[in-house]
XYZ file of C-alpha atoms in Angstrom:
677
model
C 96.437 117.775 146.136
C 98.783 120.350 145.051
C 98.194 121.981 141.144
C 101.760 120.813 140.023
C 100.779 117.127 141.326
C 97.331 117.423 139.357
C 99.885 118.328 136.287
C 102.136 115.235 136.860
C 98.478 112.678 137.320
C 97.217 114.297 133.526
C 100.787 113.836 132.489
C 101.307 117.832 131.884
C 104.047 120.085 132.439
C 103.912 123.447 132.668
C 104.814 125.500 129.238
C 105.121 122.065 126.855
C 101.604 121.508 126.005
C 101.388 119.684 122.880
C 101.466 121.315 119.727
C 100.339 118.983 116.862
C 96.949 119.749 115.505
C 96.200 115.688 115.885
C 96.186 115.878 119.370
C 93.974 118.494 120.937
C 93.381 118.340 124.797
C 90.205 119.452 126.304
C 89.981 119.923 129.900
C 87.004 120.485 131.833
C 86.516 121.672 135.463
C 85.674 124.523 137.546
C 88.577 126.979 137.290
C 89.813 126.329 133.760
C 89.406 130.468 133.241
C 91.760 131.226 136.047
C 94.243 128.205 134.652
C 94.140 129.654 130.926
C 94.991 133.526 131.749
C 96.709 132.211 134.663
C 96.463 131.464 138.128
C 95.177 133.514 140.947
C 97.150 133.819 143.693
C 96.696 135.061 147.156
C 98.390 137.312 149.462
C 101.134 134.518 150.015
C 101.350 133.822 146.392
C 99.156 130.366 146.662
C 95.886 129.596 145.293
C 92.293 130.046 147.289
C 91.265 126.553 148.138
C 87.371 125.299 147.699
C 87.919 125.673 144.009
C 89.022 123.474 140.958
C 90.026 120.528 142.897
C 87.840 118.022 140.435
C 88.252 117.878 136.673
C 87.651 116.078 133.515
C 90.335 115.372 131.200
C 89.019 114.847 127.458
C 91.838 113.767 124.938
C 90.126 114.241 121.773
C 92.837 113.125 118.899
C 90.656 112.493 115.849
C 87.600 115.044 116.246
C 87.728 118.321 115.510
C 85.511 120.158 118.075
C 84.302 123.918 116.797
C 85.032 125.904 119.731
C 82.637 128.493 118.377
C 79.492 126.179 118.982
C 80.313 125.856 122.497
C 78.624 129.588 123.928
C 80.410 130.697 127.042
C 78.517 132.601 129.886
C 79.553 134.666 132.808
C 80.078 132.757 135.415
C 78.566 133.415 138.956
C 79.793 131.361 142.032
C 80.880 128.266 140.275
C 77.789 128.023 137.636
C 76.526 128.964 134.471
C 72.463 130.415 133.923
C 71.709 127.928 131.100
C 72.843 125.243 133.791
C 76.013 123.981 131.785
C 78.837 122.945 133.696
C 81.132 125.710 134.859
C 84.613 126.333 133.292
C 85.557 127.234 129.802
C 86.899 125.097 126.915
C 90.711 125.360 126.875
C 91.597 126.186 122.826
C 94.064 124.315 120.656
C 97.550 124.473 120.446
C 97.644 127.596 118.108
C 96.033 129.569 121.170
C 97.889 128.018 123.571
C 101.794 128.800 122.056
C 100.778 132.193 121.179
C 98.966 133.572 124.122
C 99.498 131.524 126.905
C 102.935 133.137 128.497
C 101.805 136.505 128.059
C 98.169 135.861 129.532
C 99.819 134.554 132.343
C 102.811 136.887 133.164
C 99.720 139.721 132.791
C 97.995 137.798 135.376
C 100.419 137.524 137.132
C 101.234 141.198 137.678
C 97.583 142.082 137.785
C 97.466 139.538 140.764
C 99.944 141.288 142.445
C 98.646 144.700 142.356
C 95.444 144.299 143.988
C 92.302 141.816 141.942
C 89.231 143.298 141.246
C 85.877 142.007 141.943
C 85.904 137.816 140.471
C 82.739 138.245 138.571
C 83.447 141.645 136.583
C 87.201 139.993 135.989
C 85.649 136.812 134.669
C 83.106 138.974 132.415
C 85.443 141.111 130.860
C 87.665 137.957 129.816
C 84.819 136.670 128.152
C 84.196 140.067 126.522
C 87.792 139.204 125.017
C 87.226 135.977 124.045
C 84.058 137.162 121.701
C 85.774 139.710 120.693
C 88.585 137.561 119.330
C 86.080 134.772 117.533
C 84.208 137.817 116.032
C 87.601 138.936 114.987
C 88.839 135.508 113.364
C 85.470 134.786 111.560
C 85.764 138.014 109.725
C 89.667 137.942 108.620
C 89.555 133.997 108.136
C 86.597 134.634 105.220
C 88.496 137.021 103.402
C 91.510 135.024 103.686
C 90.276 132.022 101.962
C 88.347 134.148 99.539
C 91.266 136.258 98.135
C 94.007 134.648 99.469
C 94.282 132.752 95.829
C 93.863 135.639 94.001
C 96.638 137.986 96.112
C 99.148 135.225 95.536
C 98.340 135.333 91.428
C 98.281 139.243 92.077
C 101.974 138.929 93.057
C 103.525 136.316 90.598
C 102.171 138.574 87.715
C 103.583 141.646 89.176
C 106.775 139.871 89.889
C 107.160 138.637 86.316
C 105.744 142.049 85.059
C 108.836 143.810 87.211
C 111.729 141.242 86.419
C 110.929 139.594 82.822
C 112.081 136.426 83.685
C 110.371 133.094 84.228
C 111.496 130.453 86.274
C 112.575 127.079 83.950
C 110.325 125.480 86.258
C 106.244 124.261 85.548
C 103.667 127.149 85.029
C 101.266 127.426 87.704
C 98.400 125.537 87.773
C 94.763 126.427 86.410
C 91.512 125.422 86.712
C 91.688 123.296 83.136
C 94.541 121.501 83.337
C 96.913 121.258 79.903
C 95.813 118.802 77.389
C 99.025 117.010 77.674
C 99.381 116.812 81.517
C 100.333 113.802 83.050
C 98.894 112.799 86.586
C 101.661 110.945 87.993
C 99.190 108.878 90.170
C 98.527 107.321 86.308
C 101.766 106.523 85.758
C 101.592 103.517 88.789
C 99.993 100.985 86.893
C 99.077 99.570 90.092
C 96.194 102.022 90.319
C 94.528 100.729 87.707
C 94.913 97.318 88.174
C 93.674 97.699 91.789
C 90.156 99.147 90.064
C 89.718 95.673 88.612
C 91.520 93.180 91.334
C 91.426 95.177 94.307
C 94.454 96.245 96.317
C 94.986 93.099 98.308
C 95.336 91.324 95.227
C 97.937 93.684 93.578
C 99.763 94.506 96.779
C 100.131 90.952 98.143
C 103.559 90.079 96.662
C 105.118 93.628 97.025
C 104.299 94.008 100.825
C 107.499 91.629 101.923
C 109.780 92.639 99.425
C 109.563 96.409 100.962
C 111.387 95.298 103.796
C 114.817 94.285 102.437
C 116.216 97.051 100.687
C 115.814 100.434 101.028
C 116.522 102.521 97.780
C 117.797 106.048 97.426
C 114.730 107.925 95.883
C 111.094 107.360 95.284
C 110.724 106.990 91.383
C 107.402 108.058 89.589
C 107.834 105.915 86.943
C 108.990 102.602 87.770
C 109.113 100.648 91.469
C 112.537 99.126 92.323
C 112.834 95.571 92.501
C 114.643 93.956 95.403
C 116.193 91.762 92.862
C 118.130 94.676 90.726
C 121.651 95.421 91.127
C 122.692 97.901 93.748
C 122.600 101.167 92.270
C 125.422 103.049 91.789
C 125.478 106.263 89.222
C 126.409 105.193 85.895
C 127.300 108.183 84.506
C 124.314 110.018 83.398
C 122.753 113.375 83.933
C 120.769 115.822 82.769
C 121.534 119.502 82.330
C 119.437 122.554 81.214
C 120.280 124.267 77.916
C 117.414 127.186 78.001
C 114.340 128.246 79.227
C 111.877 130.757 77.450
C 108.956 131.506 76.705
C 107.558 129.275 79.387
C 109.399 126.239 77.943
C 112.381 124.545 79.250
C 114.897 122.491 77.303
C 116.800 119.663 78.782
C 119.565 117.328 77.467
C 120.955 113.964 78.940
C 124.837 113.874 79.162
C 127.371 111.048 79.338
C 130.570 111.014 81.395
C 133.654 109.909 80.463
C 133.261 106.640 82.039
C 130.030 106.116 80.229
C 131.257 107.013 77.281
C 133.644 104.228 76.839
C 130.811 101.685 78.199
C 128.898 103.168 75.135
C 131.763 102.575 72.590
C 132.000 99.110 74.369
C 127.903 98.487 73.487
C 128.248 99.628 70.050
C 131.058 97.251 69.106
C 129.116 94.340 70.840
C 126.184 94.897 69.006
C 128.482 94.754 66.056
C 129.836 91.354 66.842
C 126.181 90.565 66.377
C 126.456 88.310 69.746
C 123.683 88.764 72.771
C 126.157 87.367 75.466
C 128.594 90.206 74.665
C 125.291 92.829 76.278
C 125.208 90.627 78.976
C 129.205 90.728 79.532
C 129.048 94.903 79.432
C 125.982 94.264 82.033
C 127.818 92.596 84.676
C 130.170 95.288 84.890
C 127.593 98.324 83.787
C 124.546 97.766 85.034
C 122.719 100.251 84.460
C 123.577 101.092 81.017
C 120.595 102.054 79.031
C 121.553 101.115 75.787
C 122.132 97.822 76.731
C 119.176 97.156 78.611
C 116.988 97.946 76.116
C 119.184 96.499 73.027
C 118.931 92.757 75.564
C 115.342 93.911 76.835
C 114.243 92.690 72.870
C 116.538 89.893 72.732
C 114.543 88.476 75.637
C 111.406 89.586 73.605
C 112.179 87.783 70.485
C 112.957 84.742 72.727
C 109.274 84.782 74.231
C 110.623 85.841 77.630
C 108.376 88.924 78.208
C 109.109 89.512 81.970
C 112.649 89.597 81.747
C 112.575 92.004 79.034
C 110.045 94.489 80.389
C 112.031 94.105 84.081
C 115.315 95.303 81.630
C 112.866 98.163 80.221
C 111.948 99.247 84.056
C 115.574 99.143 84.974
C 116.640 101.678 82.457
C 113.756 103.902 83.211
C 114.850 103.748 86.533
C 118.618 104.418 85.400
C 117.314 107.752 83.518
C 114.950 108.575 86.193
C 117.743 109.381 88.799
C 119.345 111.333 86.365
C 116.912 114.072 86.237
C 117.821 117.417 86.369
C 115.943 119.130 89.747
C 113.829 121.384 87.351
C 112.941 118.528 84.674
C 108.996 117.616 85.360
C 107.291 114.803 84.124
C 103.724 116.355 84.555
C 103.934 120.007 83.442
C 104.110 119.767 79.388
C 106.883 122.407 79.280
C 109.604 120.352 79.465
C 111.195 119.537 76.220
C 114.125 116.687 75.136
C 115.845 117.347 71.286
C 115.256 113.819 69.774
C 118.177 115.114 67.783
C 120.735 114.267 70.230
C 121.390 110.806 70.827
C 121.862 110.993 74.591
C 117.806 111.856 74.492
C 116.737 109.176 72.347
C 117.491 106.329 74.875
C 114.735 107.930 77.155
C 111.861 108.246 74.385
C 112.666 104.406 73.620
C 112.131 103.223 77.181
C 109.059 105.388 77.675
C 107.993 103.571 74.139
C 108.667 100.087 75.494
C 107.102 100.588 78.617
C 104.005 101.404 77.025
C 103.808 99.018 74.886
C 104.475 96.301 77.662
C 101.421 98.241 79.643
C 99.204 98.052 77.336
C 99.623 94.080 76.509
C 98.807 93.832 80.326
C 95.823 95.352 80.099
C 96.597 98.791 81.758
C 95.118 101.341 78.906
C 95.150 104.061 81.444
C 98.563 104.067 82.148
C 99.832 103.525 78.827
C 97.949 106.546 77.331
C 99.696 108.401 80.196
C 103.279 107.468 79.160
C 101.777 108.213 75.361
C 101.263 111.861 76.893
C 104.228 111.839 78.408
C 106.179 111.119 75.160
C 104.465 113.210 73.486
C 105.163 116.464 76.013
C 108.825 116.054 75.560
C 108.419 117.217 71.608
C 104.942 118.074 70.904
C 105.641 120.086 67.513
C 108.325 117.570 65.571
C 107.265 113.943 67.210
C 109.555 112.014 66.393
C 107.874 108.811 67.585
C 104.568 109.744 65.684
C 102.596 109.744 69.109
C 99.563 111.083 67.487
C 99.225 107.398 65.495
C 98.339 106.007 68.618
C 96.925 108.199 71.529
C 93.676 107.906 70.166
C 93.392 104.434 70.431
C 95.103 104.320 74.278
C 92.029 106.794 74.942
C 89.163 104.197 73.154
C 90.727 101.604 74.881
C 91.093 103.589 78.424
C 87.134 104.731 77.841
C 88.514 108.195 77.745
C 86.209 109.435 75.403
C 86.191 113.334 77.132
C 90.240 113.523 76.481
C 89.933 112.679 73.123
C 87.276 115.013 71.965
C 89.075 117.325 73.479
C 92.493 117.194 72.073
C 90.954 116.978 68.367
C 88.837 120.285 69.307
C 91.600 121.707 70.456
C 94.534 120.560 67.967
C 92.696 120.203 64.905
C 93.238 123.945 63.654
C 97.189 123.607 63.772
C 97.760 120.131 63.442
C 94.897 119.036 60.883
C 94.397 115.606 63.301
C 91.160 115.050 60.798
C 93.699 114.389 57.766
C 95.037 111.070 59.550
C 92.942 108.473 59.294
C 92.829 107.477 62.680
C 91.828 110.313 64.137
C 89.207 110.761 61.270
C 87.183 107.143 62.517
C 88.297 106.926 66.265
C 86.908 110.546 67.493
C 83.115 109.603 65.562
C 83.362 106.368 67.330
C 84.266 108.397 70.635
C 80.950 110.588 70.028
C 78.980 107.503 69.329
C 80.424 105.536 72.637
C 79.866 108.811 74.371
C 76.552 108.883 73.244
C 75.454 105.676 74.791
C 76.444 106.292 78.025
C 73.281 106.628 79.975
C 74.307 109.028 83.091
C 74.317 111.607 80.657
C 71.585 114.471 79.975
C 69.631 113.348 76.894
C 70.633 116.769 75.372
C 74.078 115.353 75.420
C 73.196 111.860 74.279
C 71.435 113.704 71.229
C 73.797 115.873 69.903
C 76.759 113.674 70.548
C 74.896 111.013 68.206
C 74.610 114.347 65.705
C 78.350 114.967 65.976
C 79.496 111.204 65.619
C 77.265 110.892 62.536
C 78.588 113.840 60.821
C 82.035 113.466 61.655
C 81.845 109.453 60.299
C 80.697 110.861 56.951
C 83.286 113.191 56.757
C 85.397 110.316 57.547
C 84.273 107.916 54.875
C 84.113 110.135 52.154
C 87.497 111.454 52.930
C 88.958 107.796 53.516
C 86.394 105.356 51.099
C 89.289 102.649 51.301
C 89.300 101.612 55.357
C 85.419 100.578 54.664
C 85.676 97.049 53.313
C 88.855 96.298 54.660
C 87.415 97.478 57.965
C 84.770 95.039 57.709
C 86.919 91.866 56.533
C 88.840 92.544 60.064
C 85.725 92.346 61.881
C 84.536 89.496 59.598
C 81.286 91.238 58.990
C 79.859 90.830 55.131
C 79.511 94.043 53.342
C 76.190 94.472 51.582
C 76.392 93.978 47.780
C 75.584 97.478 47.010
C 78.032 98.905 49.061
C 80.722 95.914 47.954
C 80.109 96.405 44.003
C 80.183 100.510 44.416
C 82.570 101.922 42.883
C 83.116 104.858 45.713
C 83.483 101.917 48.336
C 84.951 99.126 45.997
C 88.045 97.448 45.846
C 89.346 100.037 43.123
C 89.210 102.816 46.383
C 91.475 100.681 48.334
C 93.316 100.355 45.209
C 93.787 103.816 43.979
C 94.821 105.717 47.226
C 98.702 106.634 47.864
C 101.329 104.340 49.007
C 101.717 106.333 51.874
C 98.141 106.604 53.039
C 98.002 102.940 52.727
C 100.359 102.540 54.938
C 98.458 104.970 57.830
C 95.120 102.682 56.606
C 97.322 99.332 57.316
C 98.136 100.671 60.944
C 95.238 101.709 61.940
C 93.283 98.673 61.142
C 95.798 96.654 61.880
C 95.837 98.047 65.926
C 92.309 99.210 66.286
C 89.782 97.294 64.048
C 88.418 95.305 66.979
C 86.915 98.552 68.373
C 84.650 98.437 65.988
C 82.991 94.849 66.686
C 80.041 95.698 68.782
C 76.927 95.365 67.020
C 75.715 98.839 68.200
C 78.560 100.519 66.611
C 78.013 98.076 62.987
C 74.492 99.156 63.053
C 75.438 103.041 63.624
C 78.055 102.266 60.641
C 75.754 101.063 57.987
C 73.592 103.843 58.429
C 75.940 106.425 57.707
C 77.161 104.462 54.770
C 73.930 104.302 53.248
C 73.615 108.158 53.850
C 77.047 108.523 52.083
C 76.324 106.535 49.393
C 73.219 108.651 48.622
C 75.804 111.425 48.740
C 78.017 110.188 46.108
C 75.173 109.209 43.637
C 73.605 112.889 43.983
C 77.012 114.467 42.648
C 78.150 116.138 46.351
C 80.777 118.672 45.390
C 82.917 117.345 48.714
C 83.538 114.208 47.011
C 85.446 115.415 44.386
C 87.538 117.793 46.705
C 88.297 115.082 49.070
C 89.529 112.885 46.030
C 91.732 115.762 45.049
C 93.388 116.484 48.419
C 93.703 112.707 49.136
C 96.184 112.895 45.523
C 98.251 116.090 46.884
C 98.494 115.154 50.774
C 100.046 111.849 50.648
C 102.826 111.818 48.590
C 105.599 110.310 50.536
C 105.353 109.645 54.568
C 107.649 111.409 56.944
C 110.623 109.766 58.466
C 109.022 109.880 61.978
C 106.129 107.945 60.843
C 108.107 104.685 59.182
C 109.977 105.152 62.627
C 106.793 105.029 64.395
C 105.857 101.607 62.172
C 108.937 100.008 62.949
C 108.234 100.481 66.652
C 105.063 99.364 66.393
C 105.705 95.853 65.180
C 102.296 95.853 63.069
C 102.669 93.294 60.014
C 100.500 94.736 57.980
C 102.346 98.618 58.423
C 105.450 96.807 58.188
C 104.961 94.959 54.630
C 103.871 98.573 54.140
C 106.938 100.415 54.354
C 108.718 101.425 51.112
C 111.753 99.869 49.832
C 114.566 102.499 50.765
C 113.692 101.635 54.734
C 113.372 98.039 54.518
C 116.642 97.709 52.883
C 118.997 99.566 55.101
C 119.747 98.415 58.667
C 117.161 99.252 61.613
C 118.764 99.111 65.185
C 116.942 98.687 67.888
C 118.361 100.724 70.097
C 118.252 103.097 67.707
C 116.264 103.081 64.810
C 115.874 105.017 61.759
C 118.117 107.848 63.514
C 117.562 111.525 62.191
C 119.202 112.974 59.350
C 120.199 115.831 61.255
C 121.720 114.231 64.625
C 123.045 116.418 67.127
C 126.270 114.514 68.135
C 127.917 115.552 71.231
C 131.125 113.253 70.972
C 131.925 111.326 68.284
C 133.033 107.532 68.095
C 136.936 107.004 67.786
C 137.869 105.001 64.820
C 138.744 101.581 65.067
C 142.283 101.039 63.861
C 141.169 97.627 61.907
C 142.672 95.521 58.829
C 139.160 95.753 57.300
C 138.821 99.381 57.642
C 142.047 100.350 55.887
C 142.247 97.683 53.183
C 140.488 98.330 49.742
C 138.744 95.164 47.712
C 142.029 93.483 46.451
C 143.457 93.170 49.576
C 140.709 92.129 51.796
C 140.401 89.261 48.624
C 143.985 88.223 49.380
C 143.826 88.582 52.686
C 141.103 85.752 52.483
C 143.693 84.003 50.787
C 147.257 84.859 52.685
C 145.888 86.323 56.068
C 149.340 86.849 57.853
C 150.387 88.794 55.098
C 148.442 92.136 55.368
C 148.556 93.137 59.393
C 151.901 94.438 58.537
C 151.440 95.511 55.296
C 148.312 97.871 55.799
C 149.066 99.321 59.052
C 149.893 102.975 58.746
C 152.483 104.540 60.701
C 153.143 108.408 61.744
C 154.665 109.056 58.087
C 151.175 109.371 56.290
C 148.773 107.343 54.145
C 151.127 109.035 50.567
C 154.647 108.287 52.791
C 157.135 105.177 52.323
C 154.832 102.850 54.428
C 152.132 102.857 51.716
C 154.695 102.127 48.809
C 156.332 99.217 51.159
C 152.898 97.965 51.738
C 151.785 97.748 47.850
C 155.392 96.093 47.496
C 154.410 93.340 49.793
C 151.096 93.026 48.132
C 152.847 92.393 45.046
C 155.341 90.156 46.585
C 152.675 87.777 48.153
C 151.097 87.727 44.504
C 153.699 86.524 42.947
C 154.572 84.080 45.423
C 150.788 82.744 45.098
C 150.661 82.184 41.498
C 154.438 80.470 41.533
C 153.069 78.323 43.569
C 149.818 77.685 42.177
C 149.494 73.919 39.876
C 146.448 72.780 38.417
C 145.812 69.248 38.358
C 144.605 67.658 35.247
C 142.015 64.697 36.001
C 142.050 63.327 32.690
C 145.677 62.674 32.230
C 145.452 61.102 35.453
C 142.373 58.623 34.226
C 144.408 57.537 31.205
C 147.508 56.779 33.113
C 145.327 54.830 35.150
C 142.183 53.669 33.477
C 141.042 50.871 35.931
C 141.672 52.956 39.313
C 142.960 51.034 42.140
C 139.055 51.567 44.169
C 140.951 53.387 46.709
C 140.694 57.229 48.332
C 143.894 59.235 47.979
């Protein structure tokens, strides 16, 4: 059988070997060396008979065989000295594609000129192969060791020479940033699979994937087939500036989206949720309408629909992301003072709340880090009051401890009651883990005791409410002591009472374990001994409480409104509770940056004064023309004409106004006719 016929039986074609790394074919026969380097041809261009008629084709697609382990020796008369089968192992796709054609051409030229003896030719080829393999061993090791260093050096040279940093995320380091967000933890299915298994989580999602194909893959939400077909609503994002490794972005509204926003504000002022439903029928991906309707569904106990609307809002905003905007790097900023950016903050917060209630604290922690990374210095939603709670619920104690250690120096996290009590609790829970070395466990226990004593000294008004929440009756010596007694809770400033109420209403159940309570009891006794002995730290903490907590900033009030913790909402100051709070924009910043202004509506209510409003309630038809301002201006004849109309209406009303004397009517008919007039 000819050479061409053998190739056809094997399914091969000359010069068209498979190139994929998984499609490795190894052909073992007695003349493979000749096949790899080029076919040996006789004087007539034919191949000599007697060799290479039988062979074994091995198709190994799933196991990677290391060619270096296969020793090659000189072939003498079709046999190896070590007793192995004759022939060499044909190397993978890389060697075939690079050297196949050149070797064939060279071998053909040598055959035409006149071939040397067979043994010396084969041994020379084997020497070349061994030399190539040795060179590969030496060079690949150096590349693997020095490759990353060379790339870093090149990047440093480029930055030093140009002085311009690209606005994208910084290069990854061995230690991730404290606000680094992991993509896989943004999906709640990843966390639910650990609890219930992949079959239980993905069982309902498999048939839905065949119904509709969505335009892009998203990280924050998973699009659903029940949603309306996505069309760009006019929402986009632009890059404002990039300096010092940070990139500032801002959402933008097109003219069409601005008109939809004006209609939404009018629907909110009407206090009718059906108007928002009608608006969503024409603009199904308007973000503020979705968030406002989500709140209405949540108040009506329709949690599933409320969560679905929030996810749709997140999907709409993620489709508008700038190509350089990164969710995970922690270097992208969104200014909360811009109203277009606030919708993204609120959508993330609502989604985080739903995830926490759903039982996915690890995913909720990732969303919390994402919100904090958008503006960590200002922290408009005050996520530092919540991130410790989510870290403890997710049992990510190392992250909470690391955040406290890195940010305590410049953010004074120990002055917040939630961090003052959560960090020692994290140390204590870490010391309860049995898989850590004994030295680390004892160190964590000592650190926890030292920090909880500092927290009890700084915030003594937390102890008795905490024990009451946990249904624990305090000891008589503690309850009657002046330091931890009722006076400690009454004497603390209102701003501090609000922070304490927020922490206890949210995280009190984390302290209910018996081991935690016994550890807390030991440290309370030590604090009482320090107070009785006259420790100067007690007086320093008392003076610090009076100075620091005069008034809570606006972002804390905004966080309390969004948290909906009853105890904290009840402690809000009157100037916050008396003003109207919109769900789509709670307590907007006082220094808001507007990119466009809502046009004023020309309604009779906007131009009338108090007297005109009173008479309009009596005579609704008279003021419609009298209060309209023409082009002449407010001080022209049109204004006087309106006043004249007002006076004429008053005279007409007074002329037709009659009093009915009830006593006189009774005297004329004292008995009455017994019928209703």
